[in-house]
Structure formats: structure tokens, C-alpha cells
PDB file of C-alpha atoms and ligand atoms in Angstrom:
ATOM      1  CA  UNK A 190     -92.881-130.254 -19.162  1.00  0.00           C
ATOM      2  CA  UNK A 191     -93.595-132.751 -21.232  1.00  0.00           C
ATOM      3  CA  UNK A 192     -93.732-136.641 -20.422  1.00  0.00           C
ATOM      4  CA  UNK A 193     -93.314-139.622 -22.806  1.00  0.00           C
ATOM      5  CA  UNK A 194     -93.656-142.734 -21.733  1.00  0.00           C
ATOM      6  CA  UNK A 195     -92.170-144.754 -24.899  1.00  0.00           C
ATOM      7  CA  UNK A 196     -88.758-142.288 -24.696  1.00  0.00           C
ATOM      8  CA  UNK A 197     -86.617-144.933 -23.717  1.00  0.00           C
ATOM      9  CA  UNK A 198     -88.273-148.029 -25.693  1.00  0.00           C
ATOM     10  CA  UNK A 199     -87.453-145.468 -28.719  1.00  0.00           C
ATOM     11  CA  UNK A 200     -83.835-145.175 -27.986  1.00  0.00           C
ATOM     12  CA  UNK A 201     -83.425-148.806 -27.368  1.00  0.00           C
ATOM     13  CA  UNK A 202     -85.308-150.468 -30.039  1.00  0.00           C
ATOM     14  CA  UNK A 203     -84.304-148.349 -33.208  1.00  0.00           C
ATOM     15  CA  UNK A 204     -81.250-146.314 -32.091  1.00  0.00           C
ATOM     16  CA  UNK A 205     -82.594-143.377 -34.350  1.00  0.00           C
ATOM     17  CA  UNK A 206     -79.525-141.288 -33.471  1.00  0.00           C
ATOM     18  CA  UNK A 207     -77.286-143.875 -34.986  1.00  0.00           C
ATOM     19  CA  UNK A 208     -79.053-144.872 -38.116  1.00  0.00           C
ATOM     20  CA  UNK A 209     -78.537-142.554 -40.978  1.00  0.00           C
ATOM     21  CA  UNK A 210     -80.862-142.773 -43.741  1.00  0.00           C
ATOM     22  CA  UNK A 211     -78.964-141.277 -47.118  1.00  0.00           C
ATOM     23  CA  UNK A 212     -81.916-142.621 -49.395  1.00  0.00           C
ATOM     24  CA  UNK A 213     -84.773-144.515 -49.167  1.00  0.00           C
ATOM     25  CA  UNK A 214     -82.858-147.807 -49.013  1.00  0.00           C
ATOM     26  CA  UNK A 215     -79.691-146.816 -47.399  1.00  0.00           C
ATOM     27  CA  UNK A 216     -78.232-145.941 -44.346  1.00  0.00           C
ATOM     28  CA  UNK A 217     -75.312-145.337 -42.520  1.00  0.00           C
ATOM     29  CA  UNK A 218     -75.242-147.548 -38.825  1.00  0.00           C
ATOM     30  CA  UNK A 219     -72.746-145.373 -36.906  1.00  0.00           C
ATOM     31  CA  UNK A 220     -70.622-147.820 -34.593  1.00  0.00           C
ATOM     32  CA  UNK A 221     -72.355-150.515 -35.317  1.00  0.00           C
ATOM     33  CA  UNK A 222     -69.376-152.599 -35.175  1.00  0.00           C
ATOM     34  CA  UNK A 223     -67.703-151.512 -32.420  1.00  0.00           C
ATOM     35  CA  UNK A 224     -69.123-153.730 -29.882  1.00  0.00           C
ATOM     36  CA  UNK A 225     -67.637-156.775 -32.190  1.00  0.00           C
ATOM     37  CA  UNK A 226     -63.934-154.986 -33.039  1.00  0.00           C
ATOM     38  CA  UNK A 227     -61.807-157.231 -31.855  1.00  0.00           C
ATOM     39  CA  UNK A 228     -63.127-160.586 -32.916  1.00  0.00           C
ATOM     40  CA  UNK A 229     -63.528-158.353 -36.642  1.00  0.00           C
ATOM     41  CA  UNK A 230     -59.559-157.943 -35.970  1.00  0.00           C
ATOM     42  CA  UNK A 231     -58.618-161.459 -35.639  1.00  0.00           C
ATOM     43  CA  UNK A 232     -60.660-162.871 -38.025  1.00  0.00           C
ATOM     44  CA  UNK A 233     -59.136-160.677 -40.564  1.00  0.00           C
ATOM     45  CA  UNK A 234     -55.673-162.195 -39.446  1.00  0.00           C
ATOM     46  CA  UNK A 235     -56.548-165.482 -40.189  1.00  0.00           C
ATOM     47  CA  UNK A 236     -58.149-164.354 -43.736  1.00  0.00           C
ATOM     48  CA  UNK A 237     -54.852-162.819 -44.682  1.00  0.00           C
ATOM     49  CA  UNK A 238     -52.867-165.444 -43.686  1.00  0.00           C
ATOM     50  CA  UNK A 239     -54.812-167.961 -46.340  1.00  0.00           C
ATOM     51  CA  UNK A 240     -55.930-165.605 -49.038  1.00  0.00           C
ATOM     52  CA  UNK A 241     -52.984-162.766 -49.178  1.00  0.00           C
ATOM     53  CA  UNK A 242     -54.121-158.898 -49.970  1.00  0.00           C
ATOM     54  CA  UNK A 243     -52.853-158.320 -53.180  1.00  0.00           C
ATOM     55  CA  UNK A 244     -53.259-155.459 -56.074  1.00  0.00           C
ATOM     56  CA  UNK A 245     -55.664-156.759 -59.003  1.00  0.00           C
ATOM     57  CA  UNK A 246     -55.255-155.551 -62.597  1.00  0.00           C
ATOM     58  CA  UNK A 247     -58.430-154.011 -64.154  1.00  0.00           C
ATOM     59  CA  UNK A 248     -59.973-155.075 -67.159  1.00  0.00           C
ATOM     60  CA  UNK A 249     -58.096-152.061 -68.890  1.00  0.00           C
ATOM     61  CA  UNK A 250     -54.570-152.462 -67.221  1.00  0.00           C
ATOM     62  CA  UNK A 251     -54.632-150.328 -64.665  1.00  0.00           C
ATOM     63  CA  UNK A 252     -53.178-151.880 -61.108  1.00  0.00           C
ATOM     64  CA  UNK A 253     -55.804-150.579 -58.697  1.00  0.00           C
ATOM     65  CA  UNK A 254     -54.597-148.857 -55.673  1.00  0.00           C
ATOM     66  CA  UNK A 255     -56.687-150.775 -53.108  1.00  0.00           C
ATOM     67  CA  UNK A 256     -55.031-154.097 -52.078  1.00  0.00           C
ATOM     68  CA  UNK A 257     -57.833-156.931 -52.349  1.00  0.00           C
ATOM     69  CA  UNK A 258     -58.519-160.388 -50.895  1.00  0.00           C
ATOM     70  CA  UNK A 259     -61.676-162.658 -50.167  1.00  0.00           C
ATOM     71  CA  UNK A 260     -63.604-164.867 -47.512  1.00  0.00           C
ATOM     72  CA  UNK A 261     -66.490-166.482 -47.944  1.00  0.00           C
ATOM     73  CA  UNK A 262     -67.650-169.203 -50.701  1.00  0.00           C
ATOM     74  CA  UNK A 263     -67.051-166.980 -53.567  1.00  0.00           C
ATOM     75  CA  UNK A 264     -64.625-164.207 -54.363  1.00  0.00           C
ATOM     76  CA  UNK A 265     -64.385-161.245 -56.060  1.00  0.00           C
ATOM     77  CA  UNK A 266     -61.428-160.745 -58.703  1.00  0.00           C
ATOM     78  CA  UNK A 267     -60.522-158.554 -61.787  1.00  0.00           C
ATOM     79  CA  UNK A 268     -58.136-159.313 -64.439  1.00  0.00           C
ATOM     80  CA  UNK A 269     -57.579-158.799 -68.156  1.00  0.00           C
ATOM     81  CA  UNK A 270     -60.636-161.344 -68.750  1.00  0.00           C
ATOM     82  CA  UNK A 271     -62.947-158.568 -67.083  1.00  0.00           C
ATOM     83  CA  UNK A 272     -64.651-158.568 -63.174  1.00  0.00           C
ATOM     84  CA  UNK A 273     -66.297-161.578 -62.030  1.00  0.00           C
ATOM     85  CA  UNK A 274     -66.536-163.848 -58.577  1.00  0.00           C
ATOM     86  CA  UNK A 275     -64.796-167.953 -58.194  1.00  0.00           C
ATOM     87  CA  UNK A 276     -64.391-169.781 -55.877  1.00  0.00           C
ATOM     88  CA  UNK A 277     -60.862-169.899 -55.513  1.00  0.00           C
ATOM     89  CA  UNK A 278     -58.335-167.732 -54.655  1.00  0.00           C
ATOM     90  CA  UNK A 279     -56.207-167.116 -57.906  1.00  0.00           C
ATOM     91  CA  UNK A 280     -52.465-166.724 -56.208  1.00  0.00           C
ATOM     92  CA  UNK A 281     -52.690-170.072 -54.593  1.00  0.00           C
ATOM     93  CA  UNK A 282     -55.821-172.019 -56.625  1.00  0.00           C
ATOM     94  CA  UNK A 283     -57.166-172.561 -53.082  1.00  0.00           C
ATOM     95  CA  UNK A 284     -61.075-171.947 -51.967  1.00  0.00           C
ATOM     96  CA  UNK A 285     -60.944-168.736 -50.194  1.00  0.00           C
ATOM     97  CA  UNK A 286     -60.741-169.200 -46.475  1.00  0.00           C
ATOM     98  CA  UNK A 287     -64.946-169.107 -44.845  1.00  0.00           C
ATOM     99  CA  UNK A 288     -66.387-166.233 -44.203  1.00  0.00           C
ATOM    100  CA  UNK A 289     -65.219-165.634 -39.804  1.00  0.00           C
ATOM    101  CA  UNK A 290     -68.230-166.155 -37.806  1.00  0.00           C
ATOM    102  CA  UNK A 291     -67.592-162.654 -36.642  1.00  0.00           C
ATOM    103  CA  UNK A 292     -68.237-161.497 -40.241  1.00  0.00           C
ATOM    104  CA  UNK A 293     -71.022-163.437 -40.500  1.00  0.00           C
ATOM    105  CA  UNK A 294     -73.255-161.951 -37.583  1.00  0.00           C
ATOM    106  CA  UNK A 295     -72.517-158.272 -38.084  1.00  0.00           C
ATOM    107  CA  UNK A 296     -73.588-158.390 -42.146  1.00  0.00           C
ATOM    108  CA  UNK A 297     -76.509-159.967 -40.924  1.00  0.00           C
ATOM    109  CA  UNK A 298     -77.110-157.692 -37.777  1.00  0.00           C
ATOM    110  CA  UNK A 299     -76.452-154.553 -39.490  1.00  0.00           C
ATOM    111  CA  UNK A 300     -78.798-155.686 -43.227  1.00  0.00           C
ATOM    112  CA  UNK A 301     -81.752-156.448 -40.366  1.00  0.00           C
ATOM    113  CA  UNK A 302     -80.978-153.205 -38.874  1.00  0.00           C
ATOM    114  CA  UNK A 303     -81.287-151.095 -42.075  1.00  0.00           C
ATOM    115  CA  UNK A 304     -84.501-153.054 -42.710  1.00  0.00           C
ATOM    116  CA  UNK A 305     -83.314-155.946 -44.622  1.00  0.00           C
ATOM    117  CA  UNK A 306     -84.384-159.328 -42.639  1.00  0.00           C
ATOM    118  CA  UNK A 307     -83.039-162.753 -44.046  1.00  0.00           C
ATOM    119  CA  UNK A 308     -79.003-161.179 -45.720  1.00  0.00           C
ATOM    120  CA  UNK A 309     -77.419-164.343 -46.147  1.00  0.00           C
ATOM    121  CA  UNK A 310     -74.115-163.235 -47.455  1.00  0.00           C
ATOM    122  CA  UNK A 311     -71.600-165.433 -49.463  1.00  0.00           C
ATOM    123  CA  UNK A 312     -69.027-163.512 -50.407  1.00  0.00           C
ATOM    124  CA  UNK A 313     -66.870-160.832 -48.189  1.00  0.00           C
ATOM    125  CA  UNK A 314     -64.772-158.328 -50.289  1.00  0.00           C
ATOM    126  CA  UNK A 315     -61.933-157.243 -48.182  1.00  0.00           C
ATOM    127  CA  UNK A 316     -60.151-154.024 -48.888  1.00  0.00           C
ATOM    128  CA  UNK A 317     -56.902-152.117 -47.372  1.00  0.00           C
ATOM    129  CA  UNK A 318     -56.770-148.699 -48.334  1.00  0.00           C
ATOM    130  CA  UNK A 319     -53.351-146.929 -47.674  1.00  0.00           C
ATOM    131  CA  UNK A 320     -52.905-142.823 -47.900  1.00  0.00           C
ATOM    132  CA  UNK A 321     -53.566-141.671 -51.249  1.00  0.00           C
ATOM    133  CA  UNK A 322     -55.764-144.432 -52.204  1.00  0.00           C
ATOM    134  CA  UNK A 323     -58.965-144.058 -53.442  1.00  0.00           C
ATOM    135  CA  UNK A 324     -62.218-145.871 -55.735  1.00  0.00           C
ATOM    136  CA  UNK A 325     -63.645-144.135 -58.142  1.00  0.00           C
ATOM    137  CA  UNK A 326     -67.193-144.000 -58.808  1.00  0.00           C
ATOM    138  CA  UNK A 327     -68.724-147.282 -59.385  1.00  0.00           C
ATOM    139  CA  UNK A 328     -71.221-149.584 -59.261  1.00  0.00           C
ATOM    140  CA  UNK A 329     -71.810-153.356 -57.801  1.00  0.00           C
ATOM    141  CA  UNK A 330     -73.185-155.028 -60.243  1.00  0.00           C
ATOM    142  CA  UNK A 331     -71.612-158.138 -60.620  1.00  0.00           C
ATOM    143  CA  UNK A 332     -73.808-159.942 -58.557  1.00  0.00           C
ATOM    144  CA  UNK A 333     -76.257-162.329 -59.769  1.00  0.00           C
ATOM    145  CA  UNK A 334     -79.146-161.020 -58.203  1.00  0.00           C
ATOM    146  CA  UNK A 335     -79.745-157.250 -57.264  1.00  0.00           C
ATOM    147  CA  UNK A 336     -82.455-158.557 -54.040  1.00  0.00           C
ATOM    148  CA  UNK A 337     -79.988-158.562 -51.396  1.00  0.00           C
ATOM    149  CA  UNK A 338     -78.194-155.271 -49.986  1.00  0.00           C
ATOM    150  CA  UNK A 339     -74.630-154.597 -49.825  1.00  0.00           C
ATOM    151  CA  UNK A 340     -73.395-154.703 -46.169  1.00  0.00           C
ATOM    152  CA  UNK A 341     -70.243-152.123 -46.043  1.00  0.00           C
ATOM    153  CA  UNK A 342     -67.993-152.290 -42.902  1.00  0.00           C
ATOM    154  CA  UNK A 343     -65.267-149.419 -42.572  1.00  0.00           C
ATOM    155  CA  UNK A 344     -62.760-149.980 -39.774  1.00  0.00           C
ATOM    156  CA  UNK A 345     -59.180-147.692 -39.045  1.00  0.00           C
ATOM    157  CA  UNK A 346     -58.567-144.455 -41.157  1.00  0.00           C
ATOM    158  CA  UNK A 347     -61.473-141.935 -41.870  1.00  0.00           C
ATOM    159  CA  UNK A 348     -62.530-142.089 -45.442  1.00  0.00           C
ATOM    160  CA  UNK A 349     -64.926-139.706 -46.907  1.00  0.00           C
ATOM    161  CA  UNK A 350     -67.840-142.045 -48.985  1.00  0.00           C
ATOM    162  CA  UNK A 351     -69.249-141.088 -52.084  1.00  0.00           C
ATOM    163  CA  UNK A 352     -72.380-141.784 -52.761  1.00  0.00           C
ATOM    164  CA  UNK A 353     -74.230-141.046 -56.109  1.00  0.00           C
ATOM    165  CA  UNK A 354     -77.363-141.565 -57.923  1.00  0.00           C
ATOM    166  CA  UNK A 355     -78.576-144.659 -60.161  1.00  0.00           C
ATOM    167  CA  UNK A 356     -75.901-142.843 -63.474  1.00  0.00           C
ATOM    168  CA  UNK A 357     -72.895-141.830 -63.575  1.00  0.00           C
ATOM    169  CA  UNK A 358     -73.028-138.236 -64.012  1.00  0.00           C
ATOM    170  CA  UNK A 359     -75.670-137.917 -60.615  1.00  0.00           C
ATOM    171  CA  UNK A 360     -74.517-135.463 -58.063  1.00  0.00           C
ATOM    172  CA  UNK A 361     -72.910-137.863 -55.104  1.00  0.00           C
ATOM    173  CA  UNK A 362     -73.380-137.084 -51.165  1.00  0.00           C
ATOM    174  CA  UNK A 363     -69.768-136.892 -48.964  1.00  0.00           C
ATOM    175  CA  UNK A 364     -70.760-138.805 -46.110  1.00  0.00           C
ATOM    176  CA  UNK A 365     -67.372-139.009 -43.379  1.00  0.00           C
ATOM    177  CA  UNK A 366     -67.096-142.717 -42.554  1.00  0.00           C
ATOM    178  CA  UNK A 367     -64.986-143.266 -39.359  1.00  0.00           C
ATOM    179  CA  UNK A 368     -64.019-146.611 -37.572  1.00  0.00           C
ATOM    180  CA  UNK A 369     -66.876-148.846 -36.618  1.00  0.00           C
ATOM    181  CA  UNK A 370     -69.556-147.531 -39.110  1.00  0.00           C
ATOM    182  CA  UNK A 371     -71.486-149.333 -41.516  1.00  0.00           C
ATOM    183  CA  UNK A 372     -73.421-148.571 -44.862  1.00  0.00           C
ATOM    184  CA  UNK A 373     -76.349-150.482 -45.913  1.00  0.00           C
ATOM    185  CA  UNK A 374     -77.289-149.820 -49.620  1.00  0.00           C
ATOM    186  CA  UNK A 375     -80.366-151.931 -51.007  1.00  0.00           C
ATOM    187  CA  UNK A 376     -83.677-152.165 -52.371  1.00  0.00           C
ATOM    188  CA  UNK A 377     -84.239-148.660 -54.800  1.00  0.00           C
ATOM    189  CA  UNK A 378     -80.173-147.901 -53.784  1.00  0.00           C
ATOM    190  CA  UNK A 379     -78.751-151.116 -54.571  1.00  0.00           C
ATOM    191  CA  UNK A 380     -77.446-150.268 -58.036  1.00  0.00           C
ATOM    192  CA  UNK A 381     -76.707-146.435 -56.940  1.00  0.00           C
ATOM    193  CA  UNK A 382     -72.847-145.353 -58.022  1.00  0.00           C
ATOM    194  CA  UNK A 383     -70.362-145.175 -54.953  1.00  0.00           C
ATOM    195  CA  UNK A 384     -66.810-144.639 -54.439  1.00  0.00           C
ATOM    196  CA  UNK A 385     -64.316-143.455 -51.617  1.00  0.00           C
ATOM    197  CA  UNK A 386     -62.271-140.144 -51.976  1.00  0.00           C
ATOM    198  CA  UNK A 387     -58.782-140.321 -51.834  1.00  0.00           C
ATOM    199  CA  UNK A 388     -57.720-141.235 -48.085  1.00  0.00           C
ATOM    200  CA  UNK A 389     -55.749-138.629 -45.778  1.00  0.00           C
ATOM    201  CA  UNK A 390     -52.660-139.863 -43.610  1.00  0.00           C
ATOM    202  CA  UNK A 391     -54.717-139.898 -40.050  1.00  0.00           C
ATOM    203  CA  UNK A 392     -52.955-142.888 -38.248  1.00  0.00           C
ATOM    204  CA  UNK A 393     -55.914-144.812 -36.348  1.00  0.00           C
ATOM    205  CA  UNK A 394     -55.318-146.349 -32.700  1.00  0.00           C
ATOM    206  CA  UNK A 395     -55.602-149.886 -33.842  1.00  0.00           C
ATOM    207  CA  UNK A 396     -54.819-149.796 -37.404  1.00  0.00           C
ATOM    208  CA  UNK A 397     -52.163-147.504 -37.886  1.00  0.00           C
ATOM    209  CA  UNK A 398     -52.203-145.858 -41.820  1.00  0.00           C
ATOM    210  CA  UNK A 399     -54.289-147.913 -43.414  1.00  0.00           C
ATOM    211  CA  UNK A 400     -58.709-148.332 -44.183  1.00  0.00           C
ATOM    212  CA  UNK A 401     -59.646-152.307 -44.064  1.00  0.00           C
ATOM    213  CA  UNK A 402     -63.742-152.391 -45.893  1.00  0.00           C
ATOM    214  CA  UNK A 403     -65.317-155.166 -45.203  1.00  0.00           C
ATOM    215  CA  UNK A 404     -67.933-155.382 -48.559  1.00  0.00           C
ATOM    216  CA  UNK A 405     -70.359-158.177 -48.174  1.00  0.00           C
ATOM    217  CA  UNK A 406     -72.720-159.367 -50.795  1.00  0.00           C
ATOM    218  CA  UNK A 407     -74.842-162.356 -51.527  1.00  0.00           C
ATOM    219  CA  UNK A 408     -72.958-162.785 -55.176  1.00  0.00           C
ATOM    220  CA  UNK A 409     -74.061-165.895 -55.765  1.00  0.00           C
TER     221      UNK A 409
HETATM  222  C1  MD6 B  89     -65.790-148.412 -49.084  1.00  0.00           C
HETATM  223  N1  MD6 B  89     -66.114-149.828 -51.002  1.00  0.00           N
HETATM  224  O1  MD6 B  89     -64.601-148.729 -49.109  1.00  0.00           O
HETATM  225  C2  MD6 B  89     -66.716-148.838 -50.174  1.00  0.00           C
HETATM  226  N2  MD6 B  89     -66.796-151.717 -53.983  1.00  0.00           N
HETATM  227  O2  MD6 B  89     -66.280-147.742 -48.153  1.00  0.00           O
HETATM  228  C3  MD6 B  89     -66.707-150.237 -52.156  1.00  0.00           C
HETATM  229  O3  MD6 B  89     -67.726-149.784 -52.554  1.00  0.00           O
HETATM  230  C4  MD6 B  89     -66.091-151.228 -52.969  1.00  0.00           C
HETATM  231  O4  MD6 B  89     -64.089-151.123 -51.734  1.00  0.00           O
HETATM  232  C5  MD6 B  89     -66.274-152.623 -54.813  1.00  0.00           C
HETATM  233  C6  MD6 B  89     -64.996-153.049 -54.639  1.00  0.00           C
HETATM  234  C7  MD6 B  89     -64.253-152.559 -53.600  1.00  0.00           C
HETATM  235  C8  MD6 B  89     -64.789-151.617 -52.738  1.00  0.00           C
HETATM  236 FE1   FE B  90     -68.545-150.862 -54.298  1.00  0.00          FE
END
């Protein structure tokens, strides 16, 4: 029989069972939000109810099948004029309601515990994904500066991830994201391609039909 006396100091401090690496600057932090659920839950209520989800128009046209909206200082929108991030929310010309303090401490808890100390995120992408719905392969590249990660928090439905290589054409890795994970893609990964496959009808306890991401970035 073996003994090791740092066995439980190693499950405690790094949780090595729940920290995916899927390159050499990403991971996938299974659960990592599930201790912080609920306050996730209502902040997203108050969020809605200042900044509505709504369907953006891309560059090109197309209404994209995710619903959208924003917290933090800046925003993320698409129109006709192309991608970009403001301040205010379109629909109403308001700033977008702050980031939830809730938000706040899990983007920074889960960056830190993918290896990225310091995340101080100001903008929060929220997305509702319905059956059917799905993002094709992209990248997130909007942001001013590529030095900060991109903190990715998937809550209801099971969505299978996509994630690529730094072009287009790279073979991408399906990696099942349920309830409570989160992806941290930075450093050598930041600019990798990503996307979600189109989502399945599996009805979640809390959230019924539908995928809420949580995408925060430091955009500014
Ligand atoms: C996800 N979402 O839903 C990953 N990026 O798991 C994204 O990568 C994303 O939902 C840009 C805009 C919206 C998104
Ligand atoms: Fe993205």
C-alpha cells in the first residue's frame, strides 16, 4: 500500500478532477458555478428587466438565433454598421445595467482558477439559447486588447462546445458543457475559433428549454 501524505492538500488546492485543460491556455472548470447558482439566477432577473434579450442583426442581415443583452460598463452589439461594444443599451439609449456582484466574483474566481490572476472584466455578454439554436464558428476579437481571457459561464440546457484552432478551417474538439461549467480560453487560446452546436430540447430543472452563457471579457 502506498501512503501520500499531500493526497488531500492535492484535491483541495487544485481540484485536478474538475479542471479540464483543452489547450495550453484553456480549460473547462466543471461546476464551478454551482456553489453561486442562485445569486447567478437573480442577478440575471434584474439584468433583463433593464437591458431586454433581444435578436441582433449581423453585419450581413442575418437575425441571429441567440437572443442577446449586456451588463457591465460596455456592451456588445451587432448591426448593419458591423460588431463593436458602447456603452449603452441601443433599445432604450440607457447604460447597460452593472455587471451583478455575483457576476463579478465568479469571472474572477474561475480566470484565477485557470491560471489567470488579476481578470478585471467590464463587459458581460449574456446569451439565451432556445432548441435549435446554435453559433457558428467564430472568433472574439473585438476586444481591444487580446491579454485578458474570456470567462464563459454555461447554465440550464446541455450544449455541446466547439472548440477550434487559431483558423478557420482547424479541426474543433466537442467538449459537452452542462449546467454550472465554465470555460476559460486565454493566453496562446485567446484568439482560437469557437462556437456551440445546435442545442437539443433537454428541459433543465431550473431553466426549463432554454441555455443562458454568461461571456465575460475585459473589452475595454
Ligand atoms: C457558449 N459562446 O455559448 C459560447 N461568443 O458556450 C460564445 O462563444 C459567444 O455566445 C460571442 C458571442 C456570443 C457567444
Ligand atoms: Fe465567442
Amino acid at each position: 500500500m502506498t501512503f501520500d501524505l499531500f493526497s488531500d492538500d492535492l484535491e483541495d488546492a487544485a481540484s485536478p478532477r474538475d479542471k479540464e485543460a483543452i489547450g495550453p491556455g484553456a480549460s473547462v472548470l466543471r461546476g464551478f458555478a454551482l456553489p453561486c447558482v442562485d445569486e447567478l439566477l437573480s442577478g440575471l432577473r434584474e439584468v433583463e428587466q433593464r437591458a431586454a434579450f433581444r435578436h441582433l442583426v449581423t453585419p450581413g442581415g442575418f437575425t441571429m438565433s441567440v437572443a442577446m443583452t449586456n451588463c457591465g460598463r460596455l456592451g456588445w452589439i451587432s448591426d448593419r454598421r458591423g460588431y463593436r461594444y458602447g456603452e449603452h443599451d441601443p433599445e432604450t439609449g440607457l447604460p447597460w445595467p452593472a455587471m451583478p456582484a455575483a457576476f463579478v466574483r465568479l469571472a474572477q474566481a474561475s480566470a484565477a482558477e485557470a491560471g489567470f490572476g488579476g481578470f478585471e472584466p467590464d463587459a458581460c455578454l449574456v446569451n439565451r439559447y432556445e432548441p435549435g439554436t446554435r453559433l457558428s464558428l467564430h472568433q472574439d476579437k473585438d476586444e481591444r486588447d487580446y491579454g485578458a481571457p474570456i470567462v464563459s459561464v454555461s447554465l440550464g440546457m446541455p450544449a455541446t462546445f466547439l472548440f477550434g484552432g487559431l483558423a478557420r478551417s482547424d479541426k474543433a474538439a466537442r467538449i459537452p458543457l452542462v449546467h454550472g461549467d465554465v470555460v476559460v480560453w486565454g493566453g496562446p487560446d485567446r484568439l482560437r475559433y469557437h462556437g456551440v452546436l445546435p442545442l437539443e430540447d433537454r428541459p433543465h430543472a431550473l431553466l426549463g428549454s432554454r441555455r443562458i452563457n454568461l461571456t465575460f471579457r475585459k473589452a475595454g
